PDB file of C-alpha atoms in Angstrom:
ATOM      1  CA  MET A  30     101.524 158.716 140.982  1.00 57.00           C
ATOM      2  CA  ALA A  31     104.586 157.304 139.335  1.00 56.00           C
ATOM      3  CA  ALA A  32     106.878 159.703 137.511  1.00 56.00           C
ATOM      4  CA  ARG A  33     107.476 159.109 133.689  1.00 58.00           C
ATOM      5  CA  GLY A  34     111.091 159.418 132.884  1.00 54.00           C
ATOM      6  CA  ARG A  35     112.490 159.962 129.416  1.00 57.00           C
ATOM      7  CA  GLY A  36     113.100 156.266 128.680  1.00 53.00           C
ATOM      8  CA  SER A  37     109.409 155.454 128.993  1.00 52.00           C
ATOM      9  CA  ALA A  38     108.295 157.307 125.874  1.00 52.00           C
ATOM     10  CA  ALA A  39     110.862 155.715 123.709  1.00 53.00           C
ATOM     11  CA  GLY A  40     109.073 152.376 123.973  1.00 57.00           C
ATOM     12  CA  SER A  41     105.720 153.827 122.601  1.00 63.00           C
ATOM     13  CA  ARG A  42     107.586 155.212 119.587  1.00 65.00           C
ATOM     14  CA  ALA A  43     108.697 151.759 118.278  1.00 57.00           C
ATOM     15  CA  PRO A  44     105.231 150.893 116.731  1.00 59.00           C
ATOM     16  CA  LEU A  45     105.330 154.360 115.005  1.00 55.00           C
ATOM     17  CA  VAL A  46     108.977 153.977 113.590  1.00 50.00           C
ATOM     18  CA  ALA A  47     107.857 150.447 112.316  1.00 50.00           C
ATOM     19  CA  GLY A  48     104.564 151.777 110.762  1.00 49.00           C
ATOM     20  CA  ALA A  49     106.487 154.567 108.975  1.00 46.00           C
ATOM     21  CA  ALA A  50     109.079 152.046 107.750  1.00 46.00           C
ATOM     22  CA  PHE A  51     106.216 149.841 106.439  1.00 43.00           C
ATOM     23  CA  LEU A  52     104.469 152.851 104.730  1.00 44.00           C
ATOM     24  CA  CYS A  53     107.713 153.896 102.971  1.00 38.00           C
ATOM     25  CA  VAL A  54     108.423 150.317 101.724  1.00 40.00           C
ATOM     26  CA  ALA A  55     104.523 150.111 100.455  1.00 41.00           C
ATOM     27  CA  VAL A  56     104.974 153.530  98.646  1.00 37.00           C
ATOM     28  CA  LEU A  57     108.166 152.208  96.997  1.00 37.00           C
ATOM     29  CA  LEU A  58     106.434 149.112  95.766  1.00 38.00           C
ATOM     30  CA  LEU A  59     103.536 150.949  94.399  1.00 36.00           C
ATOM     31  CA  ALA A  60     105.731 153.260  92.542  1.00 37.00           C
ATOM     32  CA  ALA A  61     107.608 150.330  90.992  1.00 38.00           C
ATOM     33  CA  ALA A  62     104.500 148.766  89.991  1.00 38.00           C
ATOM     34  CA  ILE A  63     103.013 151.974  88.317  1.00 40.00           C
ATOM     35  CA  GLN A  64     106.344 152.342  86.516  1.00 42.00           C
ATOM     36  CA  ALA A  65     106.194 148.676  85.134  1.00 41.00           C
ATOM     37  CA  ALA A  66     102.598 149.130  84.094  1.00 47.00           C
ATOM     38  CA  GLU A  67     103.455 152.413  82.063  1.00 56.00           C
ATOM     39  CA  ALA A  68     106.297 150.557  80.291  1.00 65.00           C
ATOM     40  CA  GLY A  69     103.797 148.519  78.542  1.00 93.00           C
ATOM     41  CA  THR A  70     104.187 145.041  76.827  1.00 97.00           C
ATOM     42  CA  THR A  71     106.885 144.433  74.232  1.00 98.00           C
ATOM     43  CA  TYR A  72     105.976 142.461  71.114  1.00 98.00           C
ATOM     44  CA  LEU A  73     108.350 141.143  68.554  1.00 98.00           C
ATOM     45  CA  VAL A  74     106.420 141.638  65.243  1.00 98.00           C
ATOM     46  CA  GLY A  75     106.091 138.275  63.387  1.00 98.00           C
ATOM     47  CA  ASP A  76     107.349 136.473  66.695  1.00 97.00           C
ATOM     48  CA  ALA A  77     110.611 134.328  65.624  1.00 96.00           C
ATOM     49  CA  ALA A  78     110.153 135.085  61.976  1.00 97.00           C
ATOM     50  CA  GLY A  79     110.344 138.764  62.430  1.00 98.00           C
ATOM     51  CA  TRP A  80     109.408 141.411  59.903  1.00 98.00           C
ATOM     52  CA  THR A  81     109.491 139.426  56.611  1.00 96.00           C
ATOM     53  CA  ARG A  82     107.348 138.546  53.762  1.00 93.00           C
ATOM     54  CA  ASN A  83     106.648 134.998  55.128  1.00 92.00           C
ATOM     55  CA  VAL A  84     104.213 136.059  57.825  1.00 96.00           C
ATOM     56  CA  ASP A  85     100.550 136.755  57.736  1.00 97.00           C
ATOM     57  CA  TYR A  86     100.364 139.869  59.980  1.00 97.00           C
ATOM     58  CA  GLY A  87      96.570 139.950  59.955  1.00 96.00           C
ATOM     59  CA  GLN A  88      96.797 136.545  61.653  1.00 97.00           C
ATOM     60  CA  TRP A  89      99.779 137.717  63.900  1.00 98.00           C
ATOM     61  CA  VAL A  90      97.857 140.621  65.309  1.00 97.00           C
ATOM     62  CA  ALA A  91      94.551 138.605  65.914  1.00 96.00           C
ATOM     63  CA  GLY A  92      93.788 138.015  69.510  1.00 94.00           C
ATOM     64  CA  LYS A  93      96.388 140.638  70.651  1.00 97.00           C
ATOM     65  CA  THR A  94      95.221 143.705  72.646  1.00 97.00           C
ATOM     66  CA  PHE A  95      97.510 146.612  72.277  1.00 98.00           C
ATOM     67  CA  HIS A  96      97.608 149.378  74.922  1.00 98.00           C
ATOM     68  CA  ALA A  97      99.214 152.937  74.749  1.00 97.00           C
ATOM     69  CA  GLY A  98     102.930 152.464  75.833  1.00 97.00           C
ATOM     70  CA  ASP A  99     103.092 148.947  74.406  1.00 98.00           C
ATOM     71  CA  ILE A 100     106.191 148.513  72.142  1.00 98.00           C
ATOM     72  CA  LEU A 101     106.336 146.932  68.662  1.00 98.00           C
ATOM     73  CA  VAL A 102     109.864 145.620  67.778  1.00 98.00           C
ATOM     74  CA  PHE A 103     110.539 145.055  64.245  1.00 98.00           C
ATOM     75  CA  LYS A 104     113.471 142.760  63.638  1.00 98.00           C
ATOM     76  CA  TYR A 105     114.508 142.302  59.914  1.00 98.00           C
ATOM     77  CA  ASN A 106     117.313 142.036  57.309  1.00 97.00           C
ATOM     78  CA  THR A 107     118.202 145.625  56.452  1.00 97.00           C
ATOM     79  CA  THR A 108     119.378 144.490  52.820  1.00 96.00           C
ATOM     80  CA  TRP A 109     115.749 143.726  51.977  1.00 96.00           C
ATOM     81  CA  HIS A 110     113.420 145.409  54.284  1.00 97.00           C
ATOM     82  CA  ASP A 111     112.497 148.700  56.218  1.00 97.00           C
ATOM     83  CA  VAL A 112     109.590 149.665  58.290  1.00 97.00           C
ATOM     84  CA  THR A 113     107.494 152.788  57.419  1.00 96.00           C
ATOM     85  CA  TRP A 114     104.685 154.159  59.538  1.00 96.00           C
ATOM     86  CA  VAL A 115     102.054 155.260  57.106  1.00 95.00           C
ATOM     87  CA  SER A 116      98.571 156.591  56.900  1.00 94.00           C
ATOM     88  CA  LYS A 117      95.544 154.505  56.364  1.00 95.00           C
ATOM     89  CA  GLY A 118      95.605 155.357  52.772  1.00 94.00           C
ATOM     90  CA  GLY A 119      99.294 154.528  52.512  1.00 94.00           C
ATOM     91  CA  TYR A 120      98.373 151.226  54.123  1.00 96.00           C
ATOM     92  CA  ARG A 121      95.550 150.317  51.683  1.00 97.00           C
ATOM     93  CA  LYS A 122      97.519 151.442  48.668  1.00 96.00           C
ATOM     94  CA  CYS A 123     100.929 150.313  49.766  1.00 96.00           C
ATOM     95  CA  ILE A 124     102.370 153.913  49.156  1.00 92.00           C
ATOM     96  CA  VAL A 125     104.977 155.679  51.210  1.00 88.00           C
ATOM     97  CA  SER A 126     104.441 159.157  52.065  1.00 78.00           C
ATOM     98  CA  PRO A 127     106.914 161.657  50.509  1.00 76.00           C
ATOM     99  CA  LYS A 128     110.184 161.837  52.148  1.00 69.00           C
ATOM    100  CA  GLY A 129     110.004 163.338  55.641  1.00 65.00           C
ATOM    101  CA  ARG A 130     106.336 162.907  56.050  1.00 75.00           C
ATOM    102  CA  ALA A 131     106.313 159.383  57.429  1.00 80.00           C
ATOM    103  CA  PRO A 132     108.957 157.889  59.989  1.00 91.00           C
ATOM    104  CA  VAL A 133     111.044 155.207  58.070  1.00 94.00           C
ATOM    105  CA  TYR A 134     112.977 152.796  60.202  1.00 96.00           C
ATOM    106  CA  HIS A 135     115.860 151.082  58.790  1.00 95.00           C
ATOM    107  CA  THR A 136     118.241 149.745  61.662  1.00 97.00           C
ATOM    108  CA  GLY A 137     116.957 146.153  61.489  1.00 98.00           C
ATOM    109  CA  TYR A 138     115.858 146.131  65.027  1.00 98.00           C
ATOM    110  CA  ASP A 139     113.321 149.009  65.560  1.00 98.00           C
ATOM    111  CA  ALA A 140     111.327 149.669  68.659  1.00 98.00           C
ATOM    112  CA  VAL A 141     108.297 151.689  68.232  1.00 97.00           C
ATOM    113  CA  THR A 142     106.258 152.893  71.203  1.00 97.00           C
ATOM    114  CA  LEU A 143     102.511 152.890  70.354  1.00 97.00           C
ATOM    115  CA  PRO A 144     100.207 155.745  71.194  1.00 97.00           C
ATOM    116  CA  ARG A 145      96.339 155.402  71.252  1.00 97.00           C
ATOM    117  CA  GLY A 146      94.645 155.014  67.861  1.00 97.00           C
ATOM    118  CA  THR A 147      95.029 152.747  64.878  1.00 98.00           C
ATOM    119  CA  HIS A 148      98.643 152.704  63.360  1.00 97.00           C
ATOM    120  CA  TYR A 149      99.739 151.291  60.070  1.00 97.00           C
ATOM    121  CA  PHE A 150     103.229 150.003  59.111  1.00 98.00           C
ATOM    122  CA  ILE A 151     104.489 148.723  55.785  1.00 97.00           C
ATOM    123  CA  CYS A 152     107.716 147.626  54.251  1.00 97.00           C
ATOM    124  CA  GLY A 153     108.757 150.284  51.611  1.00 94.00           C
ATOM    125  CA  ALA A 154     110.782 147.917  49.468  1.00 95.00           C
ATOM    126  CA  PRO A 155     108.956 147.516  46.124  1.00 95.00           C
ATOM    127  CA  GLY A 156     106.369 144.762  46.075  1.00 96.00           C
ATOM    128  CA  HIS A 157     106.743 143.853  49.558  1.00 97.00           C
ATOM    129  CA  CYS A 158     103.690 145.583  51.011  1.00 97.00           C
ATOM    130  CA  SER A 159     101.616 144.336  48.131  1.00 96.00           C
ATOM    131  CA  ALA A 160     102.702 140.764  49.078  1.00 96.00           C
ATOM    132  CA  GLY A 161     101.369 141.072  52.529  1.00 96.00           C
ATOM    133  CA  MET A 162     104.183 142.813  54.320  1.00 98.00           C
ATOM    134  CA  LYS A 163     102.117 145.406  56.313  1.00 98.00           C
ATOM    135  CA  LEU A 164     100.573 145.573  59.809  1.00 98.00           C
ATOM    136  CA  ALA A 165      97.612 147.467  61.138  1.00 98.00           C
ATOM    137  CA  VAL A 166      97.487 147.802  64.882  1.00 98.00           C
ATOM    138  CA  THR A 167      94.611 149.283  67.005  1.00 97.00           C
ATOM    139  CA  VAL A 168      95.734 150.600  70.418  1.00 98.00           C
ATOM    140  CA  CYS A 169      93.414 151.083  73.192  1.00 93.00           C
TER     141      CYS A 169
END
C-alpha cells in the first residue's frame, strides 16, 4: 500500500478552493442585482419638457407601470412652479393642503421615491393645476 504524504491532499483541495471562489463571486453578483432592482426606475416627469404647463400629464403617464421604489424627477423653473404632493381631493379640486400637511418641493430638480398606492402631485402656483399641471401616479 502506498503511503500518502502531505502533498497528495493539497491537489484534492484545488477544486474546493475554485468552487468556493465561484460561490463568492455568484453571491456578490446576486447582491448587486438585488440592489439594482430595489433602486427602481427613474422617470423625468414630462420627459424633455419637464414639469411645465405645456405637457399633458395624463398622456405622459399612460402606458407606464410604476413600482414601489421608482423615482419621479420633477425638473422645472422655480420662478414659476413648484411640486406639491397632495391628497386625491387636493388633486381633483387643485387645492394645496394647509402649510405643513403636504410635502412641497421647490428646488427645481426634485426626486421623489414612490411607495405603493396612488399619489397625486400638482403645481401650487395659482391657475397652474387647473390648467392641467397635475399628475396622478398609481404604483404597484
